[in-house]
PDB file of C-alpha atoms in Angstrom:
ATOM      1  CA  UNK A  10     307.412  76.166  79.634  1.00  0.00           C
ATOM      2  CA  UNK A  11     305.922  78.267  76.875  1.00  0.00           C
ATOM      3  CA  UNK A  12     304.612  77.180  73.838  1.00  0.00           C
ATOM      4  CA  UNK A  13     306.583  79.169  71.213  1.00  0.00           C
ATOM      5  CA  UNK A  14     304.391  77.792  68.139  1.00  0.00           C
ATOM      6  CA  UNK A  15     301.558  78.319  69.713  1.00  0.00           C
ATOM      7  CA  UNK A  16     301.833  81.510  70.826  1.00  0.00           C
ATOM      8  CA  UNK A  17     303.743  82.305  67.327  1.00  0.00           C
ATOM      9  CA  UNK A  18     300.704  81.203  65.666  1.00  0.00           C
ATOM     10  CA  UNK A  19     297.968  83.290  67.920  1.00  0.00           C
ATOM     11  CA  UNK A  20     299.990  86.142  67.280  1.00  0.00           C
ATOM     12  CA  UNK A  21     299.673  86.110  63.568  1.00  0.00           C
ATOM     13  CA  UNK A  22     296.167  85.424  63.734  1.00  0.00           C
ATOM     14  CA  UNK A  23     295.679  88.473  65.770  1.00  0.00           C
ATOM     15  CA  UNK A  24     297.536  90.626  62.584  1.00  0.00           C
ATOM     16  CA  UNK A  25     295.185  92.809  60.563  1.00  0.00           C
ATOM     17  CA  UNK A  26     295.268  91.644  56.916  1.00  0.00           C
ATOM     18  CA  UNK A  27     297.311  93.899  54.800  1.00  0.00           C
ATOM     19  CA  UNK A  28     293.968  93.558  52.168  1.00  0.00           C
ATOM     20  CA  UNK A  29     291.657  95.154  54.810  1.00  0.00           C
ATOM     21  CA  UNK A  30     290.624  98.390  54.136  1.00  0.00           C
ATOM     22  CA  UNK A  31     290.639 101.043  56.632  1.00  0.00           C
ATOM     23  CA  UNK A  32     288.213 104.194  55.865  1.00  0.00           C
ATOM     24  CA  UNK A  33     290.503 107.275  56.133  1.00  0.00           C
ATOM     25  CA  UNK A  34     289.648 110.448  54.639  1.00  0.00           C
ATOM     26  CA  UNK A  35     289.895 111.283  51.045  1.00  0.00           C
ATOM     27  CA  UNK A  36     292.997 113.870  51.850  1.00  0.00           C
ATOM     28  CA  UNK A  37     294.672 111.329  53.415  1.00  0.00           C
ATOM     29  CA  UNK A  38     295.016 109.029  50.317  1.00  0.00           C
ATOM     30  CA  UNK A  39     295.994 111.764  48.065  1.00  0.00           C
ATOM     31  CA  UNK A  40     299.096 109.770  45.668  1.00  0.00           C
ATOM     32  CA  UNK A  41     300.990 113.499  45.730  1.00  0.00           C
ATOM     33  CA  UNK A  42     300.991 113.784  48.907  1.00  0.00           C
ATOM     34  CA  UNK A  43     301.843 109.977  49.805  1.00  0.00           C
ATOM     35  CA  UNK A  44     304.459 110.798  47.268  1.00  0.00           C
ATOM     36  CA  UNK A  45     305.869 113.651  49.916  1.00  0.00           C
ATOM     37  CA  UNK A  46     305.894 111.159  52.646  1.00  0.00           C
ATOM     38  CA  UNK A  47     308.194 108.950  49.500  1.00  0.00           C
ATOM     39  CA  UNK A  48     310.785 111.491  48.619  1.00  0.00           C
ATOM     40  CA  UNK A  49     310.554 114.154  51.326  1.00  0.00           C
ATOM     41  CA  UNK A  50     312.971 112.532  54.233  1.00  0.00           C
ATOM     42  CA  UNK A  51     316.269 111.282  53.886  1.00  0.00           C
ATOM     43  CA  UNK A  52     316.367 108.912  57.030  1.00  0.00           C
ATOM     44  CA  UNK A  53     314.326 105.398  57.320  1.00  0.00           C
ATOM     45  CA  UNK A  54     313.801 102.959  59.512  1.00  0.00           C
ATOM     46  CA  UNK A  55     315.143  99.715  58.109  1.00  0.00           C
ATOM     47  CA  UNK A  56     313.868  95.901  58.856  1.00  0.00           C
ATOM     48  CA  UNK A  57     315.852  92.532  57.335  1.00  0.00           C
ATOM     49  CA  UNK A  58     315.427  89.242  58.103  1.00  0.00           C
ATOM     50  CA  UNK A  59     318.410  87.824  59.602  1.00  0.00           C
ATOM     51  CA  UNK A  60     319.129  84.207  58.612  1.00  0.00           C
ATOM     52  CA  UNK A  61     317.000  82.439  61.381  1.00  0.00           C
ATOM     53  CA  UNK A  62     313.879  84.377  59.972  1.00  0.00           C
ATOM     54  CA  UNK A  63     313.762  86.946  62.697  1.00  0.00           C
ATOM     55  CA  UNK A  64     313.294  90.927  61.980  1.00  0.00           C
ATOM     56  CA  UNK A  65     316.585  93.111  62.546  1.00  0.00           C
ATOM     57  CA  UNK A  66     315.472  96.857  62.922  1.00  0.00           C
ATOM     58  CA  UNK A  67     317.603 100.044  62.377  1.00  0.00           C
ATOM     59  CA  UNK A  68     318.308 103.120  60.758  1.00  0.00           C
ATOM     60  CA  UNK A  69     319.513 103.694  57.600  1.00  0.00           C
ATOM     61  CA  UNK A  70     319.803 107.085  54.837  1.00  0.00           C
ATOM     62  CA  UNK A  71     317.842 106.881  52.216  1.00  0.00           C
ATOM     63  CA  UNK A  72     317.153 108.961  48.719  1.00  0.00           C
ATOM     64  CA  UNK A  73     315.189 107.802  45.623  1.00  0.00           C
ATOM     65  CA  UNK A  74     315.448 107.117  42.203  1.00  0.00           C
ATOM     66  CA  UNK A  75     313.673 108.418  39.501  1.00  0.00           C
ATOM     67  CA  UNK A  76     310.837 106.465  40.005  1.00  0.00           C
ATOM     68  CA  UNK A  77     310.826 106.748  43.482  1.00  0.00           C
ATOM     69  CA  UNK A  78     311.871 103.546  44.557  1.00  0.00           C
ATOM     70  CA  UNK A  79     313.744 104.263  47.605  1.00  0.00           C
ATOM     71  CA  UNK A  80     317.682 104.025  47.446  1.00  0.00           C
ATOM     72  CA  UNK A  81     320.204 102.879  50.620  1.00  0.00           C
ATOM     73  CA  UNK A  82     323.595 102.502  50.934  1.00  0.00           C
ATOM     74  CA  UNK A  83     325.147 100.085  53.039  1.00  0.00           C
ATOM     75  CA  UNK A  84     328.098  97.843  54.350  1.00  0.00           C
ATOM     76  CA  UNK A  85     328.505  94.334  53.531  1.00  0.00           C
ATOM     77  CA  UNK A  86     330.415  94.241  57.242  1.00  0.00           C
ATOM     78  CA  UNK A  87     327.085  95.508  58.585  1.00  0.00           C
ATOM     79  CA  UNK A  88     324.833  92.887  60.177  1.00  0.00           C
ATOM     80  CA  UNK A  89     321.785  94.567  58.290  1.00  0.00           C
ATOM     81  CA  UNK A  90     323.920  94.306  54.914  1.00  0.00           C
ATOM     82  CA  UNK A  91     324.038  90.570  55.342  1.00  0.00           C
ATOM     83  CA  UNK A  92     320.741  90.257  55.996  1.00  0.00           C
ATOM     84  CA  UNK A  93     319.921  92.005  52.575  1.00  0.00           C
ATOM     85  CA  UNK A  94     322.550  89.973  50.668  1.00  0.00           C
ATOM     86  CA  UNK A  95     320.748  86.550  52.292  1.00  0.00           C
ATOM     87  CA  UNK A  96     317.367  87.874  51.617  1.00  0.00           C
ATOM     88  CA  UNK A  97     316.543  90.854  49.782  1.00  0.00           C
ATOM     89  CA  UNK A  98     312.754  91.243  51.753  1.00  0.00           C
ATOM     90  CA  UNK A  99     313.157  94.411  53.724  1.00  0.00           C
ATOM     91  CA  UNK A 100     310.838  96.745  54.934  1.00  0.00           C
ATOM     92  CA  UNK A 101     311.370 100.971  55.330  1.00  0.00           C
ATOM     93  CA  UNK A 102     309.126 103.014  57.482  1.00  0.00           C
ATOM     94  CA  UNK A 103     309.816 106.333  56.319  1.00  0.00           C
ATOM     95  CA  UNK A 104     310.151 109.130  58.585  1.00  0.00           C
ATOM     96  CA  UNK A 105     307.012 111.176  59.607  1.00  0.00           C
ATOM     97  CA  UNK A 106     306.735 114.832  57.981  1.00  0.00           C
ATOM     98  CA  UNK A 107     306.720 118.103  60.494  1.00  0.00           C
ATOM     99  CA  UNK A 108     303.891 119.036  59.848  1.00  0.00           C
ATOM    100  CA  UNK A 109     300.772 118.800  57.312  1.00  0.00           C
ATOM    101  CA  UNK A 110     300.020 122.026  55.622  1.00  0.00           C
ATOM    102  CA  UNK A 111     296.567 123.038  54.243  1.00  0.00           C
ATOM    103  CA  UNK A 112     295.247 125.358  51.660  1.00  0.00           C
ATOM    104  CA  UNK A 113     292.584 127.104  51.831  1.00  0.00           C
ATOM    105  CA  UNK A 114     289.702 125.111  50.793  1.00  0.00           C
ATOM    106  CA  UNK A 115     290.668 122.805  53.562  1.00  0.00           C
ATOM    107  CA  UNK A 116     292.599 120.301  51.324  1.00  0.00           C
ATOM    108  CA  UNK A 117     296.530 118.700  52.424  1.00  0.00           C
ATOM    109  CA  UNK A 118     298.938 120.965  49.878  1.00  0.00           C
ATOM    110  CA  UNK A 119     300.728 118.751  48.186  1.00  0.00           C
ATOM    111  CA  UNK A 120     304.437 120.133  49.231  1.00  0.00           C
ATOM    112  CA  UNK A 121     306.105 119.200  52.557  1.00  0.00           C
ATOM    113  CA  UNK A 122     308.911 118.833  54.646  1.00  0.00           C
ATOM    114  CA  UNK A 123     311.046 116.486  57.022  1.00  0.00           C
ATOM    115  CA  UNK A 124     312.227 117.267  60.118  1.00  0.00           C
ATOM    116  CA  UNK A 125     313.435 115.017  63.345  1.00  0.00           C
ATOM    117  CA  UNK A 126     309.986 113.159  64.500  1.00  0.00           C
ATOM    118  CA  UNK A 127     307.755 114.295  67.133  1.00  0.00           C
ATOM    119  CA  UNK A 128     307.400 112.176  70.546  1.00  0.00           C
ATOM    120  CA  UNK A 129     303.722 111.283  69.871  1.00  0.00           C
ATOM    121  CA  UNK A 130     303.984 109.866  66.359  1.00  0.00           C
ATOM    122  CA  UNK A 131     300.318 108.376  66.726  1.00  0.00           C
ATOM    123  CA  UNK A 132     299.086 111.315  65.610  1.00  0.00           C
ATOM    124  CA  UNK A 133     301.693 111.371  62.661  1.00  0.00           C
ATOM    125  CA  UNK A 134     301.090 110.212  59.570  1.00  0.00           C
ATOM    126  CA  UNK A 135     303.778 106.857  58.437  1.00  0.00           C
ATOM    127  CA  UNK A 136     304.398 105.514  55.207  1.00  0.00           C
ATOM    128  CA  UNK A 137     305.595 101.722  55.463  1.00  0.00           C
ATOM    129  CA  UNK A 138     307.061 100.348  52.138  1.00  0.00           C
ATOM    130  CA  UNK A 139     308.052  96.640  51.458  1.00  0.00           C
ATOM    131  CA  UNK A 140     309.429  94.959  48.495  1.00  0.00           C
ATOM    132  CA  UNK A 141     312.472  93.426  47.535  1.00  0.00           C
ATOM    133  CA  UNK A 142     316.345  94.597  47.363  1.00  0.00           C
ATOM    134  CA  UNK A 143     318.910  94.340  44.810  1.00  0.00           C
ATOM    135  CA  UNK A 144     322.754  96.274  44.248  1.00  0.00           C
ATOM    136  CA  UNK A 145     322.330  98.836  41.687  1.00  0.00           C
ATOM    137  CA  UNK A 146     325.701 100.596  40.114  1.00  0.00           C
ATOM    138  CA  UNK A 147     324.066 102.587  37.166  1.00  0.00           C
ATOM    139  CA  UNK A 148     325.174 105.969  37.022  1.00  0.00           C
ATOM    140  CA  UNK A 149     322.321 108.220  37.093  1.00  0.00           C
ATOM    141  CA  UNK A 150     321.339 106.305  40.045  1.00  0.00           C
ATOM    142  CA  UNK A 151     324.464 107.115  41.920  1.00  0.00           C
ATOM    143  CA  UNK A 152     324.650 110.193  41.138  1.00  0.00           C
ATOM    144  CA  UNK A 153     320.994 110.646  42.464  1.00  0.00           C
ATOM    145  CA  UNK A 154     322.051 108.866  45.647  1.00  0.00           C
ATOM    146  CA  UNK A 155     325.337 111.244  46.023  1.00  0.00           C
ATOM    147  CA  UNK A 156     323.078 114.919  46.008  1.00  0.00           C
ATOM    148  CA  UNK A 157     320.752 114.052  48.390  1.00  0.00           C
ATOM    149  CA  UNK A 158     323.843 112.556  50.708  1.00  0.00           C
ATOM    150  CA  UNK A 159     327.300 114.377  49.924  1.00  0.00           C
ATOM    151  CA  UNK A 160     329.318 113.375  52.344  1.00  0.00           C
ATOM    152  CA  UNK A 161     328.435 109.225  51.768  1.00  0.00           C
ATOM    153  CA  UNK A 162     331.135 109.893  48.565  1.00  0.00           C
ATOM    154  CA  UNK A 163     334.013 108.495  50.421  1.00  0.00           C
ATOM    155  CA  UNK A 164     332.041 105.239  51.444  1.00  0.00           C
ATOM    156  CA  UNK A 165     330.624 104.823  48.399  1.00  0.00           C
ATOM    157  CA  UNK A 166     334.118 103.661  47.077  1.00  0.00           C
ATOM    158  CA  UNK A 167     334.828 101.501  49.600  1.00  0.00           C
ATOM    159  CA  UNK A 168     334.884  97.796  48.237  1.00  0.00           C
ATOM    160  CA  UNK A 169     332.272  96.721  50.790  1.00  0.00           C
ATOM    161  CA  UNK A 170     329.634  98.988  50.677  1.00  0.00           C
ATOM    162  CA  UNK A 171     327.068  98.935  48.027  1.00  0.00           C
ATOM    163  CA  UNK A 172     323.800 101.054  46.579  1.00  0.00           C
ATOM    164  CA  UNK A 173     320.724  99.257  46.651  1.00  0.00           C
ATOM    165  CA  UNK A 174     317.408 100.042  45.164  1.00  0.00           C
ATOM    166  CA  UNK A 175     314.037  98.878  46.793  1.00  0.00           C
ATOM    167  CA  UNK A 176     311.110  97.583  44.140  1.00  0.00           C
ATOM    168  CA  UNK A 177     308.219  98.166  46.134  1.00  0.00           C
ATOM    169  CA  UNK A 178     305.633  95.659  46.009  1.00  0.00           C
ATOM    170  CA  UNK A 179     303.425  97.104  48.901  1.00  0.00           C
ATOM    171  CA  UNK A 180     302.806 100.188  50.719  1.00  0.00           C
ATOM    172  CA  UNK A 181     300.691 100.837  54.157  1.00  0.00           C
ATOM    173  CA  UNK A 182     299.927 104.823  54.885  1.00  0.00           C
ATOM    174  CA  UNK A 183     296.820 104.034  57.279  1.00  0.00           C
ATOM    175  CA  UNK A 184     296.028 101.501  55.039  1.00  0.00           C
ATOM    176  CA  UNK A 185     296.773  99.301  51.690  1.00  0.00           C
ATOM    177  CA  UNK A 186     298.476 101.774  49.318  1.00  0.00           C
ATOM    178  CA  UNK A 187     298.441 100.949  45.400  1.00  0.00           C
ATOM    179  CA  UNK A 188     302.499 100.811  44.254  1.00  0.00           C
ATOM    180  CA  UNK A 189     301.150 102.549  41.394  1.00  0.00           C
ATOM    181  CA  UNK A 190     300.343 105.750  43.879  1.00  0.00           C
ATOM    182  CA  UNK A 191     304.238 105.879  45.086  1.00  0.00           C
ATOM    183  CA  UNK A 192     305.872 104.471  42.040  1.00  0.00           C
ATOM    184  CA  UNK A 193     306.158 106.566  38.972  1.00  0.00           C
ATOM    185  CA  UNK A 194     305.873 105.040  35.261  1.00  0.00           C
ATOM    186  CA  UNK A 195     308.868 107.345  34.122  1.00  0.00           C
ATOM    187  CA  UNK A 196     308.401 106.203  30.384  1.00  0.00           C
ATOM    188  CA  UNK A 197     308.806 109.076  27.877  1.00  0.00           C
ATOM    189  CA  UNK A 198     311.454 111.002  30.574  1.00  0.00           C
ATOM    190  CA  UNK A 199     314.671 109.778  29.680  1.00  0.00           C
ATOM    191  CA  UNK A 200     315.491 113.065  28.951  1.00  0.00           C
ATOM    192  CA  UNK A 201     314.914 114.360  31.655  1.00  0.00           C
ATOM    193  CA  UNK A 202     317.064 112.225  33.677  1.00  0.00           C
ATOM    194  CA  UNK A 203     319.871 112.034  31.464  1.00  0.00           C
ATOM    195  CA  UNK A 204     319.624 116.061  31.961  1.00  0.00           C
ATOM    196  CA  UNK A 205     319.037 116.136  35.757  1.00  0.00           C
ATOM    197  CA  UNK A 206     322.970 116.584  36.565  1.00  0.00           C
ATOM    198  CA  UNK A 207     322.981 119.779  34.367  1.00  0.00           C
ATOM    199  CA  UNK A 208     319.939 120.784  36.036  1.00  0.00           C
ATOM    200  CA  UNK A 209     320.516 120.791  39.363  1.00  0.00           C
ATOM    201  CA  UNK A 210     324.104 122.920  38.348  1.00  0.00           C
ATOM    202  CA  UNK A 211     321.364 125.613  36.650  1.00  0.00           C
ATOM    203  CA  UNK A 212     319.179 125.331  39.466  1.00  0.00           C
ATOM    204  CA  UNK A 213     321.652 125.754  42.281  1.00  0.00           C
ATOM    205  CA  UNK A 214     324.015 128.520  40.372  1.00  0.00           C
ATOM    206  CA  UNK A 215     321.282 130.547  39.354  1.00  0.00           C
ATOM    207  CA  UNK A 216     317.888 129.808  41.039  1.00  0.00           C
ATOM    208  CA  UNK A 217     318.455 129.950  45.071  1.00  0.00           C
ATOM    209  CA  UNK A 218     315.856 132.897  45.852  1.00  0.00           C
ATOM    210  CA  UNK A 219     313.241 130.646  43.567  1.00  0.00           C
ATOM    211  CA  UNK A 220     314.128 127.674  45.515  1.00  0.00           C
ATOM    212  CA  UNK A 221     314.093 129.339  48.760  1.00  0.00           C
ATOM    213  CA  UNK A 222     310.784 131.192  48.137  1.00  0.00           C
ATOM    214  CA  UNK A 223     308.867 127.568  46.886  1.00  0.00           C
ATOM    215  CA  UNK A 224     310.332 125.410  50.282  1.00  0.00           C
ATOM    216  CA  UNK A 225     309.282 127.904  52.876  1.00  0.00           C
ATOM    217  CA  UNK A 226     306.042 129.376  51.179  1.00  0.00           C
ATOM    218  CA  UNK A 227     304.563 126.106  49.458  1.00  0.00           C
ATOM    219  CA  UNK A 228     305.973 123.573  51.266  1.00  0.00           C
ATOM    220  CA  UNK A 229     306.038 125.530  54.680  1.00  0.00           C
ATOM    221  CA  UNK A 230     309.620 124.815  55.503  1.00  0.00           C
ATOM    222  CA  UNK A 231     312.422 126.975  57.676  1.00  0.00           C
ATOM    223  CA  UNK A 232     314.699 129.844  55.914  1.00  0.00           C
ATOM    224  CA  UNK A 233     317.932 128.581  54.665  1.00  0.00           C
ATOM    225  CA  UNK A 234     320.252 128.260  51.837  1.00  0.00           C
ATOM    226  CA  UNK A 235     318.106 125.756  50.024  1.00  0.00           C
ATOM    227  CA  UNK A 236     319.745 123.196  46.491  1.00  0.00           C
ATOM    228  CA  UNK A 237     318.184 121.175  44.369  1.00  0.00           C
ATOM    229  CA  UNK A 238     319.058 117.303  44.764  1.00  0.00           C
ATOM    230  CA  UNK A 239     316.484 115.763  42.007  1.00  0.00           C
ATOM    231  CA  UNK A 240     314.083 116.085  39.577  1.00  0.00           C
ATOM    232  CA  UNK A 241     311.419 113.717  38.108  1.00  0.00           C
ATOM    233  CA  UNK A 242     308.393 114.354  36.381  1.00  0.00           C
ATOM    234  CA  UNK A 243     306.485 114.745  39.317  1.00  0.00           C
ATOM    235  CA  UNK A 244     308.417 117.737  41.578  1.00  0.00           C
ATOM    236  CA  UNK A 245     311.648 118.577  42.679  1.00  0.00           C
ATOM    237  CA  UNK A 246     314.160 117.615  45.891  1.00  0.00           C
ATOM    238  CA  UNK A 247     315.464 120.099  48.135  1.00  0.00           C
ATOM    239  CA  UNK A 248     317.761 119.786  50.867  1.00  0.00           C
ATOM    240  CA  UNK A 249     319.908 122.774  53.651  1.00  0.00           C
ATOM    241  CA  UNK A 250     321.640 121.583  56.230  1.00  0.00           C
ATOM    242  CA  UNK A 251     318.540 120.863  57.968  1.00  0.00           C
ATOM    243  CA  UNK A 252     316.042 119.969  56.299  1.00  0.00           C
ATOM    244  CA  UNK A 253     314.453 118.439  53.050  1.00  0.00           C
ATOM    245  CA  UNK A 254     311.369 119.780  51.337  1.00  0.00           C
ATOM    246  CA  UNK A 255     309.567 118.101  48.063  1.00  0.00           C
ATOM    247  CA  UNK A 256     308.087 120.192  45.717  1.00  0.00           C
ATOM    248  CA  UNK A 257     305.487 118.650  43.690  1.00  0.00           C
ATOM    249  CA  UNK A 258     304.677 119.675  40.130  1.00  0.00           C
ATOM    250  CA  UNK A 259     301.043 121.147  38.772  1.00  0.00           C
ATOM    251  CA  UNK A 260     301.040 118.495  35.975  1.00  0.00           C
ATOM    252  CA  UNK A 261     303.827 116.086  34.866  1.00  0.00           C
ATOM    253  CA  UNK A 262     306.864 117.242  33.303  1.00  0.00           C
ATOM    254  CA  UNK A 263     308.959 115.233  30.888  1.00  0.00           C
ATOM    255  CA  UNK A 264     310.894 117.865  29.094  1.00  0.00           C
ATOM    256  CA  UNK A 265     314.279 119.128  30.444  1.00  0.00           C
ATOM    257  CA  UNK A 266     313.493 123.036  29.496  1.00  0.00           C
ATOM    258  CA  UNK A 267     310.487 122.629  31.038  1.00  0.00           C
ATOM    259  CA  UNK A 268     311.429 122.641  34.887  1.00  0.00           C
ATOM    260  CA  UNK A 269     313.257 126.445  34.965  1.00  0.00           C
ATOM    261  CA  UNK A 270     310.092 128.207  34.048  1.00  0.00           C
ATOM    262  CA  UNK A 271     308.125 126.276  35.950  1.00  0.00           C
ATOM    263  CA  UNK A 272     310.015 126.786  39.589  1.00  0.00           C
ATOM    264  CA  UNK A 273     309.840 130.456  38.575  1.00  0.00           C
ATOM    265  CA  UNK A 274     305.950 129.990  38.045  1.00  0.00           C
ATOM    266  CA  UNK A 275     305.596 128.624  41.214  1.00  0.00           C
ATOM    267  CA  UNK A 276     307.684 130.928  43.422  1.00  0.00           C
ATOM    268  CA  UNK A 277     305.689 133.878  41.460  1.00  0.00           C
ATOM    269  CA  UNK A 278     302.892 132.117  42.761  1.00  0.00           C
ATOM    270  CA  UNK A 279     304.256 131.422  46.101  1.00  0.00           C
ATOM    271  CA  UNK A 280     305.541 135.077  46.756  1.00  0.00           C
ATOM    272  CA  UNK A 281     301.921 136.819  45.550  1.00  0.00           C
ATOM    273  CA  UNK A 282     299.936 134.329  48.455  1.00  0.00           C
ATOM    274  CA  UNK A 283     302.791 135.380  50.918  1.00  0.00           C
ATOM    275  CA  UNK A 284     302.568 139.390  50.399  1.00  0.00           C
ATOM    276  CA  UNK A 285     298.793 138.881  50.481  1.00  0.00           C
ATOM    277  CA  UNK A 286     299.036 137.570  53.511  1.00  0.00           C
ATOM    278  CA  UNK A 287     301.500 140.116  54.712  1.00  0.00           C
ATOM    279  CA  UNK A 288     299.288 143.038  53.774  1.00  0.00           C
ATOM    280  CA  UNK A 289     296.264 141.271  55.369  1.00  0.00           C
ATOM    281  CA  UNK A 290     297.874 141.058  58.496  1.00  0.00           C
ATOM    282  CA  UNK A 291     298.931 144.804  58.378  1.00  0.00           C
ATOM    283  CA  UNK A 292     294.918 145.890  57.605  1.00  0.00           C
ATOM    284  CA  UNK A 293     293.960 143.540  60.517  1.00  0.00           C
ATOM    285  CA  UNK A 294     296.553 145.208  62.946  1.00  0.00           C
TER     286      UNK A 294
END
């Protein structure tokens, strides 16, 4: 008969210390674009602890808050819901990205998008985040929840289900990650938040072509009717049918009247690199 124990406690000797440092390149580590792999999907692979302190894998939606601690909603009927109200320890490995754009100088952009994963996700980057769980009903953070996943309104107001929000107290992309590289200090941007509902109404009423033109040129995401979901200081949400794309701001942005003139700014600049691609490719043909 085997020795559970022992082999328990071979096993965990064998485990790479989550202090070692792995030497990845530079481009790899960049906070923006770890900060893609954050915001950019809306799906996550979820791990509790179930009350005999064994893992319990599966898949969950997910969306952020301001911050970008990640959001989930679930069902206190649901084994995984349980496990969270038990013991809030849970672990999300976040969705790989479908592809990894480059600009010229050879440097990751720092704009992506989500797609369903690839069958050889070794060669794929994955961003693993751990922390601890608690229920969250503020508004700003439901509402946040609701435009990245519309049609989760009905369950949200079912008595069983709640909204949690993950603090993250570690992150593994290839190696350690420092929280402060995912999680944004969003002091001095209240206003912005408190404005983000009457933002997203500006930005989806009046600002589709802008939208449009900054997920498939920047990012490097399909055509489609592209809306905003959220803004933060750091870039903006967007979400069609089938996919998301993050857009990640130049420089940090706190004020509300800021975030307009800057989406223009960068579809201006996203249209100029596209036609001067275009007419390259006409001189070269």
């Amino acid at each position: 008969m085997r020795d559970d124990t022992t082999t328990g406690a071979r096993d965990a000797s064998a485990i790479t210390p989550r202090d070692v440092q792995v030497d990845l390149p530079q481009s790899t580590r960049d906070p923006r674009r770890m900060r893609v792999h954050l915001r950019a999907p809306v799906v996550a692979a979820l791990a509790t602890c179930d009350p005999g302190g064994h893992p319990f894998a599966t898949l969950t939606n997910i969306a952020t808050d301001q911050n970008g601690s990640p959001l989930l909603l679930t069902s206190q009927l649901t084994l995984h819901g349980r496990n969270m109200g038990a013991d809030g320890r849970i672990s999300l490995s976040l969705q790989p990205l479908a592809g990894t754009l480059r600009s010229e100088d050879g440097q990751p952009i720092a704009h992506g998008w989500a797609d369903a994963p690839s069958a050889s996700l070794f060669t794929r980057p994955r961003l693993t985040v751990s922390g601890q769980v608690e229920i969250v009903d503020a508004p700003l953070v439901r509402q946040r929840f609701l435009a990245r996943h519309r049609k989760t309104a009905a369950f949200m107001r079912m008595p069983d289900f709640s909204l949690w929000r993950l603090t993250v107290t570690a992150a593994h992309f290839g190696t350690g990650v420092p929280v402060a590289d995912l999680i944004l200090d969003c002091g001095g941007a209240q206003a912005l938040a408190a404005s983000e509902a009457e933002l997203l109404k500006i930005l989806n009423a009046d600002h589709e072509a802008d939208m449009a033109c900054v997920a498939t040129v920047l990012a490097g995401a399909p055509e489609g009717r592209w809306r905003a979901t959220g803004v933060d200081p750091d870039g903006l949400d967007l979400i069609t049918s089938k996919a998301t794309a993050r857009i990640s701001f130049p420089h940090r942005v706190e004020a509300p009247e800021a975030v307009v003139p800057l989406l223009a700014m960068l579809a201006c600049s996203g249209a100029k690199g596209r036609d001067q691609a275009l007419q390259t490719r006409e001189i070269v043909n």
